[in-house]
PDB file of C-alpha atoms in Angstrom:
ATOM      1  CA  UNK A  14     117.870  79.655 134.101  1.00 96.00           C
ATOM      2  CA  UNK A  15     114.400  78.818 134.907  1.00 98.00           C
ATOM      3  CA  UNK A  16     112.220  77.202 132.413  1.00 98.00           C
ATOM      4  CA  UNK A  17     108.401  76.927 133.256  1.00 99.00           C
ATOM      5  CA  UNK A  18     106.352  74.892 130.739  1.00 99.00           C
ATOM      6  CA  UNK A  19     102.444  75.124 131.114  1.00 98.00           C
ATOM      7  CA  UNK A  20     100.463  71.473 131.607  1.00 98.00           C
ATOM      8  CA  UNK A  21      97.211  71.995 131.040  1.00 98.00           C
ATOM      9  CA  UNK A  22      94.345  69.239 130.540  1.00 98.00           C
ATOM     10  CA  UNK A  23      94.433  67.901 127.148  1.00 98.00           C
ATOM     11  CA  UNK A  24      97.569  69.177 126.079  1.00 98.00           C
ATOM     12  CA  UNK A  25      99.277  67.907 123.004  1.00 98.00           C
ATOM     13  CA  UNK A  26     102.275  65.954 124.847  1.00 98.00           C
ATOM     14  CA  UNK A  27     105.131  65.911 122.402  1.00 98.00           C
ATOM     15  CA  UNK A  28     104.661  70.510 122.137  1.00 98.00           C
ATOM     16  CA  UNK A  29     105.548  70.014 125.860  1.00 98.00           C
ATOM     17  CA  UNK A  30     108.005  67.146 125.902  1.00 98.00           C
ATOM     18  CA  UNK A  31     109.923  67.750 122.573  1.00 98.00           C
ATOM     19  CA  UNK A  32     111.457  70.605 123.636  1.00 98.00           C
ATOM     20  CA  UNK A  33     111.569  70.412 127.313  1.00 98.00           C
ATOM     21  CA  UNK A  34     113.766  67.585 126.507  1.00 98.00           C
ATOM     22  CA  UNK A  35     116.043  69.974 124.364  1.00 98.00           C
ATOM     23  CA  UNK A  36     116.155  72.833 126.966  1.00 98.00           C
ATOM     24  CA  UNK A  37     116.456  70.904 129.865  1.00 98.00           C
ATOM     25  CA  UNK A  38     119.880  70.600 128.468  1.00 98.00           C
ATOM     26  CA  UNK A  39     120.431  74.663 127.865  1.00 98.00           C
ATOM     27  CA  UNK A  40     123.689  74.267 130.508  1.00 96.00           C
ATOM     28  CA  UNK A  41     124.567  74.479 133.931  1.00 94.00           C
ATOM     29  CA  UNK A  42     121.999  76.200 136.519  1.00 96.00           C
ATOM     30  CA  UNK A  43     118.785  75.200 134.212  1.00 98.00           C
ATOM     31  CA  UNK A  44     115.391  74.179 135.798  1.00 98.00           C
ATOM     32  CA  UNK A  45     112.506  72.844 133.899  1.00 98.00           C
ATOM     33  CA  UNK A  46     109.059  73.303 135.727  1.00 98.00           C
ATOM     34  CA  UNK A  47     106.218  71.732 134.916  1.00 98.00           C
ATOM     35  CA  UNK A  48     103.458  73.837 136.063  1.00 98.00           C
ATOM     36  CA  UNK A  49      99.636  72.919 136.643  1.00 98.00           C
ATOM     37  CA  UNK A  50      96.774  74.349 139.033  1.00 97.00           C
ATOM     38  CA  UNK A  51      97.782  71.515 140.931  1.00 98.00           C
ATOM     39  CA  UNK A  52     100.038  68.988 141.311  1.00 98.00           C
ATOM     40  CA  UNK A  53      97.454  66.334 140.836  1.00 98.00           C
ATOM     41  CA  UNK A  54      98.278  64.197 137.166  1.00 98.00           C
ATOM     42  CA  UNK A  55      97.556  65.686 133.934  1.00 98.00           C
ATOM     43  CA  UNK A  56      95.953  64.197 131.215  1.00 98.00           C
ATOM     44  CA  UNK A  57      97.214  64.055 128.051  1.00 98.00           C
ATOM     45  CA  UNK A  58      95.790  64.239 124.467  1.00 96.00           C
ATOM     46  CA  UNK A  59      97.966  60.594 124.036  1.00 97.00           C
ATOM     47  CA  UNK A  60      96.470  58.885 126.239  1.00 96.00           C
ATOM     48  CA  UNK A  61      98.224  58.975 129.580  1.00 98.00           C
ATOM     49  CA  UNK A  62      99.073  61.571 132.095  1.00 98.00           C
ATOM     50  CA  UNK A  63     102.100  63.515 132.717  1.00 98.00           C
ATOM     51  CA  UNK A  64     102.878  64.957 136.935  1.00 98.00           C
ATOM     52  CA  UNK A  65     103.454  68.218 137.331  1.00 98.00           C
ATOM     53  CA  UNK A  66     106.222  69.345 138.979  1.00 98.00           C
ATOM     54  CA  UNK A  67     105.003  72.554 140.784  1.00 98.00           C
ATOM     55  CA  UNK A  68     101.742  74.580 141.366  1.00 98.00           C
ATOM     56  CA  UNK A  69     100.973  78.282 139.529  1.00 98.00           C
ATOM     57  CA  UNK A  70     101.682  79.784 143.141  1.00 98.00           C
ATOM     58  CA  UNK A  71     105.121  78.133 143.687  1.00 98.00           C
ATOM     59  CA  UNK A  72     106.173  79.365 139.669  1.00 98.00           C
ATOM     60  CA  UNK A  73     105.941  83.754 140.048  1.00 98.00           C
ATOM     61  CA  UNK A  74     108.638  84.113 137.470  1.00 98.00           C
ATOM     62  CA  UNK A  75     110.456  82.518 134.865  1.00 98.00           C
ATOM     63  CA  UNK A  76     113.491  83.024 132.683  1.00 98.00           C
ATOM     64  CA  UNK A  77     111.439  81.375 129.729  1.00 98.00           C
ATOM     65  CA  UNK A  78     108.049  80.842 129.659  1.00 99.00           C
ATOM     66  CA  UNK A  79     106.369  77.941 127.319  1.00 99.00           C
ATOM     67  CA  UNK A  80     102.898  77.349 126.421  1.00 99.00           C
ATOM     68  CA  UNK A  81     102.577  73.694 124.504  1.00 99.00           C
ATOM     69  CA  UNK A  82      98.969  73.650 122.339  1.00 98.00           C
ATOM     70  CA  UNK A  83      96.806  70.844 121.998  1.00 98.00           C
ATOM     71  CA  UNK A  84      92.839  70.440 122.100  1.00 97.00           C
ATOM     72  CA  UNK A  85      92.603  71.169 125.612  1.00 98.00           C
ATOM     73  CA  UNK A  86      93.717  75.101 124.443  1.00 98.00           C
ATOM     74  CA  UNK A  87      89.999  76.632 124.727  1.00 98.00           C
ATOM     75  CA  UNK A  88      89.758  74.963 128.360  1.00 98.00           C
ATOM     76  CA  UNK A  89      93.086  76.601 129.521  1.00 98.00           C
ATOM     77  CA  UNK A  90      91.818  80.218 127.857  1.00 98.00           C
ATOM     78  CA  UNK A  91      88.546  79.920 129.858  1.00 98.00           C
ATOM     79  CA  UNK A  92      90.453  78.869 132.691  1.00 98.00           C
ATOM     80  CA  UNK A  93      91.227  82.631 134.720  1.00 98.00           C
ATOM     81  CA  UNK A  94      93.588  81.226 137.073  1.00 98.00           C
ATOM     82  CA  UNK A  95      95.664  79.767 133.652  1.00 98.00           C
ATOM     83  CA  UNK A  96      95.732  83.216 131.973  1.00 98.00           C
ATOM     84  CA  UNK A  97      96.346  85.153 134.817  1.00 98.00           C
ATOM     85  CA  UNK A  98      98.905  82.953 135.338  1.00 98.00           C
ATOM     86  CA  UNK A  99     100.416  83.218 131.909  1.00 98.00           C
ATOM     87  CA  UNK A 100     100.073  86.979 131.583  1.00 98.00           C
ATOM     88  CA  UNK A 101     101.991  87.453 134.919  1.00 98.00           C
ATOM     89  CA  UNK A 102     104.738  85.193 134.489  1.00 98.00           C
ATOM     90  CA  UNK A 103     105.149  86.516 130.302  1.00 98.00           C
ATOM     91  CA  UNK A 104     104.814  90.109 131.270  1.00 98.00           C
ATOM     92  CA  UNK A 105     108.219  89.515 133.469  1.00 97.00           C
ATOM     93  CA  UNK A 106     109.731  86.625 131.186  1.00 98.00           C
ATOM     94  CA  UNK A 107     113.123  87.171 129.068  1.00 98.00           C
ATOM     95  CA  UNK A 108     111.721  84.814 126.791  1.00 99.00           C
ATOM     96  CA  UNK A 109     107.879  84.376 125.960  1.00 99.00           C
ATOM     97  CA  UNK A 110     107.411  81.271 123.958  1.00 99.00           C
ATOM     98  CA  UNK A 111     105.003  78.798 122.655  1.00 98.00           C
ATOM     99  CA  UNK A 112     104.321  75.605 120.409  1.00 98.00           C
ATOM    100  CA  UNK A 113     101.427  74.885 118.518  1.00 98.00           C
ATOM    101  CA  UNK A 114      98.645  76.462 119.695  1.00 98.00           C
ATOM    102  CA  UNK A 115     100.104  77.122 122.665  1.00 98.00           C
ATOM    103  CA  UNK A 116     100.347  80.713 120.318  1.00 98.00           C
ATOM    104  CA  UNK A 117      96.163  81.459 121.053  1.00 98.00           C
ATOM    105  CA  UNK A 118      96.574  81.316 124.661  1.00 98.00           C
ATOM    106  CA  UNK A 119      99.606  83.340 124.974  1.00 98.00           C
ATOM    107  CA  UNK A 120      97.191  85.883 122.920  1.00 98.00           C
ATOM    108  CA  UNK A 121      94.568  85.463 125.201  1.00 98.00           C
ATOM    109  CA  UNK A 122      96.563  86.350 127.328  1.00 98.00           C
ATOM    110  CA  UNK A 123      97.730  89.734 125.848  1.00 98.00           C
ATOM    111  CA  UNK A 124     100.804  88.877 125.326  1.00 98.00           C
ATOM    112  CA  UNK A 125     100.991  88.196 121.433  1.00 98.00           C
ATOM    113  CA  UNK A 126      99.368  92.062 120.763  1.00 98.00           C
ATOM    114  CA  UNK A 127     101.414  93.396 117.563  1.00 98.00           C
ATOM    115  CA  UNK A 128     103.929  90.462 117.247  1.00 98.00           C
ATOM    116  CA  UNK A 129     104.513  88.158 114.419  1.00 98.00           C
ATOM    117  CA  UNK A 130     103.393  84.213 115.646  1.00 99.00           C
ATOM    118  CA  UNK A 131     103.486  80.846 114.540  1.00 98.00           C
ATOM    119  CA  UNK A 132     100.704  78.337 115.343  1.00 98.00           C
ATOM    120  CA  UNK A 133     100.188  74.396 113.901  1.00 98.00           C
ATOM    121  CA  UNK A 134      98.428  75.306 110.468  1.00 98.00           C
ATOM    122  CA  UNK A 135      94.879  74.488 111.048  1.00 97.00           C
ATOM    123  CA  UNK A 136      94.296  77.262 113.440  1.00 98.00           C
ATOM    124  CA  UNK A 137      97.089  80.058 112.325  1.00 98.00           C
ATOM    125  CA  UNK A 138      94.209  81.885 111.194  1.00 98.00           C
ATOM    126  CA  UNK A 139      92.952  82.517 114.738  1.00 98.00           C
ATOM    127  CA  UNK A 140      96.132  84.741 115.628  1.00 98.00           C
ATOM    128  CA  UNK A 141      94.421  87.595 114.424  1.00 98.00           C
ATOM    129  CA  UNK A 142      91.833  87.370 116.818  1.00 97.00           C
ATOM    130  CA  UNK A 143      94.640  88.377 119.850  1.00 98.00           C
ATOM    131  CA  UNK A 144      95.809  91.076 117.882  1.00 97.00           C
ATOM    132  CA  UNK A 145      99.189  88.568 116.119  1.00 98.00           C
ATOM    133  CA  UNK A 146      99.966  88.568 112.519  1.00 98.00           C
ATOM    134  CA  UNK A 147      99.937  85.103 111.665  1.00 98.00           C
ATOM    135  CA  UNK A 148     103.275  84.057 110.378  1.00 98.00           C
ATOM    136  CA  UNK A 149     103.261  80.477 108.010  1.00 98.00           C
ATOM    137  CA  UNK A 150     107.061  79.400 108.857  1.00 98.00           C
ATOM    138  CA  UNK A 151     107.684  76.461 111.393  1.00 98.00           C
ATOM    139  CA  UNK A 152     109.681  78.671 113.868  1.00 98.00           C
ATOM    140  CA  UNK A 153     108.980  82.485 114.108  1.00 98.00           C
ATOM    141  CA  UNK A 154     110.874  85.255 116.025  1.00 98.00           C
ATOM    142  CA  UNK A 155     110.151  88.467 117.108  1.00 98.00           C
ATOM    143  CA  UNK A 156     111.799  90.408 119.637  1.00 98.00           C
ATOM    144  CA  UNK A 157     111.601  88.171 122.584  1.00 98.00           C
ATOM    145  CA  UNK A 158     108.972  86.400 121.371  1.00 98.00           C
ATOM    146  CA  UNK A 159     109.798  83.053 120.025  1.00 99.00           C
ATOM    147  CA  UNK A 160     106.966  80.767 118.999  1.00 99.00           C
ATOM    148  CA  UNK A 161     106.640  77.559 116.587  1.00 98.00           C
ATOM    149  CA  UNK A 162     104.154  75.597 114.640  1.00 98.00           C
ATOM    150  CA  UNK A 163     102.675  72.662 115.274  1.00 98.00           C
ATOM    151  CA  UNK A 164     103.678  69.661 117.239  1.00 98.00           C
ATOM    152  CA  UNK A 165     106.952  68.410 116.358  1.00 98.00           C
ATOM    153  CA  UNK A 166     107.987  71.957 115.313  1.00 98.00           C
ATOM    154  CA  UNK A 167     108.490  72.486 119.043  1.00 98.00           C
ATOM    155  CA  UNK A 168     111.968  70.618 118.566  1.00 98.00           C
ATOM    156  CA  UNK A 169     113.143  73.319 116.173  1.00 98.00           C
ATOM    157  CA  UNK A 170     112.007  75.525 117.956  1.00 98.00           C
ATOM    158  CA  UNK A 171     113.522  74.752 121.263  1.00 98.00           C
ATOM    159  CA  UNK A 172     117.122  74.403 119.198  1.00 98.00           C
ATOM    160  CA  UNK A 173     116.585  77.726 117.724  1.00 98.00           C
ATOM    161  CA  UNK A 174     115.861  79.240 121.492  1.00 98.00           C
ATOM    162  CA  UNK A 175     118.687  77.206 122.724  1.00 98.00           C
ATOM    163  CA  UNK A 176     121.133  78.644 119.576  1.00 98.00           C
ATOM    164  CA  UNK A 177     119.755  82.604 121.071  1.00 98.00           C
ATOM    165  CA  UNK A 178     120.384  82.123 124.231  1.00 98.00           C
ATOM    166  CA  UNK A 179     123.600  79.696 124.401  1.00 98.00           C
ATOM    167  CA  UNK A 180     125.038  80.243 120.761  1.00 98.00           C
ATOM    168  CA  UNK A 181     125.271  77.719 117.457  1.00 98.00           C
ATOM    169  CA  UNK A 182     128.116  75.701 119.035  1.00 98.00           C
ATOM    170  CA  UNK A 183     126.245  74.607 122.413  1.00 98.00           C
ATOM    171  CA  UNK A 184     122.547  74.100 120.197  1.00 98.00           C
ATOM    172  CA  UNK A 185     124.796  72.350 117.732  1.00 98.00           C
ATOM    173  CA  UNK A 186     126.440  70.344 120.240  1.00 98.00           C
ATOM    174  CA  UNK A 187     122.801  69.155 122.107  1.00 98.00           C
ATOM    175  CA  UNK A 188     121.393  68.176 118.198  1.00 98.00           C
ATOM    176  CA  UNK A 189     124.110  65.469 117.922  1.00 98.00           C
ATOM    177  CA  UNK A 190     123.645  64.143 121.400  1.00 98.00           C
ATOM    178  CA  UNK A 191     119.808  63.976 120.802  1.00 98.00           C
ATOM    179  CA  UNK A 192     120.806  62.515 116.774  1.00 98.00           C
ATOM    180  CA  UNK A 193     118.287  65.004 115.828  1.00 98.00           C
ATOM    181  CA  UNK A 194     118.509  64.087 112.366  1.00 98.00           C
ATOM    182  CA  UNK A 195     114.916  63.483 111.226  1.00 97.00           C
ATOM    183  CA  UNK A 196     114.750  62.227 107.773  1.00 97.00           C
ATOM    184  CA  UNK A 197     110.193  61.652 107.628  1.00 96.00           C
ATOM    185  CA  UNK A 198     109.199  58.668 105.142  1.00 97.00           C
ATOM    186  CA  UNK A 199     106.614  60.446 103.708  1.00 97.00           C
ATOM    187  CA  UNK A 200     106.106  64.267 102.364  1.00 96.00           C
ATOM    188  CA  UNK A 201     102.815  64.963 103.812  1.00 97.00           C
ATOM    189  CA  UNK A 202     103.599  67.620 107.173  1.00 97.00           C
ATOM    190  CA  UNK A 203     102.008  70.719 105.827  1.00 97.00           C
ATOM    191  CA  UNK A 204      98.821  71.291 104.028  1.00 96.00           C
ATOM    192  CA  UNK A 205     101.925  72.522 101.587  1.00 95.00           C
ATOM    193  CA  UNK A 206     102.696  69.295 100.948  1.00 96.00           C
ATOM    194  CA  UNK A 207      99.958  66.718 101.426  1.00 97.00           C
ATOM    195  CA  UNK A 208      97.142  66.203  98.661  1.00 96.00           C
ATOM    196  CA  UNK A 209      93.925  68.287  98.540  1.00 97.00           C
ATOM    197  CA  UNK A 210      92.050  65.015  99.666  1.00 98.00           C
ATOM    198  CA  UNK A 211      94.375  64.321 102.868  1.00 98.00           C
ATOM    199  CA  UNK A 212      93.840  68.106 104.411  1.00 97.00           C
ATOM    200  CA  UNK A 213      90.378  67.352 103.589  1.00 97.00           C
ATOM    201  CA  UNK A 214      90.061  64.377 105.440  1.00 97.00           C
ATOM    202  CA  UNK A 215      91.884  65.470 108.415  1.00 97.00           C
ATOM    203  CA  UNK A 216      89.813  68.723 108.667  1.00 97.00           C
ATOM    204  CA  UNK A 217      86.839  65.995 108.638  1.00 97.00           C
ATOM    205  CA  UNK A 218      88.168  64.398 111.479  1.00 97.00           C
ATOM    206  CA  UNK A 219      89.121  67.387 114.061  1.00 96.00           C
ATOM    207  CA  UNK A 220      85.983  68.782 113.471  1.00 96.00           C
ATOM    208  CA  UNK A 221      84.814  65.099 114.753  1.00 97.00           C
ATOM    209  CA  UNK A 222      86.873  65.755 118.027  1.00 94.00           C
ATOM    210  CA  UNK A 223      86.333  69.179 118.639  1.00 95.00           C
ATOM    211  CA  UNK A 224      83.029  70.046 116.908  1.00 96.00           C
ATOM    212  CA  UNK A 225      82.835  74.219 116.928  1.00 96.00           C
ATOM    213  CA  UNK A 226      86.186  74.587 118.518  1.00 96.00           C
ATOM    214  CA  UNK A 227      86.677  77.750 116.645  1.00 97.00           C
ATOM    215  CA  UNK A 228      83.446  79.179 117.557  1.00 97.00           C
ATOM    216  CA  UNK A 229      83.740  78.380 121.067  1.00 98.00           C
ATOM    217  CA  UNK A 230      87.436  80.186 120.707  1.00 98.00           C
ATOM    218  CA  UNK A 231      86.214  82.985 119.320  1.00 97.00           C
ATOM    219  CA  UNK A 232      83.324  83.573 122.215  1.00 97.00           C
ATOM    220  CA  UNK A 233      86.363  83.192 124.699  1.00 97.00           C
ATOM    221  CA  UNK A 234      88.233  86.029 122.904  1.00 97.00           C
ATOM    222  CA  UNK A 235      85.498  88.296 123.548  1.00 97.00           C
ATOM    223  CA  UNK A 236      85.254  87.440 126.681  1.00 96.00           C
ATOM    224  CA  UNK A 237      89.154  88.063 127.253  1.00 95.00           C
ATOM    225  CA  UNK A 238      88.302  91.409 125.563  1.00 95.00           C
ATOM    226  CA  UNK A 239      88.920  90.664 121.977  1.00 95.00           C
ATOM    227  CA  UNK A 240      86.350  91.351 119.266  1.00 76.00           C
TER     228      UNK A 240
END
């Protein structure tokens, strides 16, 4: 089973490496790619750079096919070589998957069109712009479309992927070895559960990072045909 993970500049490293870590371990025969423009190093929204381990040319077709989200998401959906990329490989994939907002560019790449999605909370209300309904669970699927919210998410869902494709026993199996167990200090990972004030204040600070990020998404969906 090939696995083929998109690296992209600025990508949100733990929607990539949480649950590359958990597939890489779907049984016998699996290969995890990790596939750039080039194979030149990768920067990463924590600070250091991850390699790549092949090129979009030498990755035509994957068993699964993973799109990690992060700021650098409006860079990799103005990127043509990316999406065409993407579309190719998803058209053909058993599996079309995503983390985060690694959802939007799997839309802007068509591939999302009429499908129930997940995305990390404080852009799930851009799915609708690539035709998605926007779905607020931590792991949604539909058909063969298997996507999950934000960040650490990606660990469910590469366990519920694994549990599709391998069975309960095998996913069940990997969780121990991993002592997936999370038990968080605090109650405060979804705008569910944290205070007015805190969603406030991190709204405050992304729009610090990424001033007009949605704006700037929403020009790139027209220019990937969406209105």
């Amino acid at each position: 089973m090939r696995i083929a993970f998109l690296l992209f500049p600025n990508v949100t490293q733990l929607d990539l490496t949480g649950p590359a870590e958990v597939l890489s371990r779907m049984g016998e025969g699996t290969h995890v790619d990790l596939v750039a423009a080039t194979l030149e190093a990768v920067p990463t929204d924590a600070g250091f750079a991850i390699l790549p381990t092949a090129t979009f040319d030498e990755v035509p077709a994957a068993d699964i096919l993973c799109i990690p989200g992060g700021f650098g998401i409006n860079g990799a959906i103005a990127d043509d070589a990316t999406i065409d990329w993407v579309r190719h490989v998803g058209t053909h994939a058993q599996w079309v998957t995503s983390v985060c907002t690694g959802s939007l560019v799997l839309g802007a790449a068509g591939l999302l069109e009429g499908y129930r999605a997940a995305c990390h909370w404080g852009q799930r209300h851009m799915l609708p712009l690539f035709g998605a309904t926007a779905v607020a669970e931590r792991v949604v699927v539909d058909r063969n479309r298997v996507t999950g919210g934000g960040v650490t998410a990606g660990i469910d869902f590469a366990f519920r992927l694994m549990a599709l494709i391998r069975g309960e026993a095998h996913a069940r199996m990997v969780q121990l070895a991993l002592e997936y167990d999370p038990d968080p200090p605090f109650d405060s990972g979804s705008p569910e559960h944290a205070d007015a004030a805190l969603v406030a204040a991190y709204q405050r600070r992304v729009e610090r990072l990424a001033p007009g990020r949605d704006e700037e998404l929403r020009r790139l969906a027209a220019r990937r045909g969406y209105s």
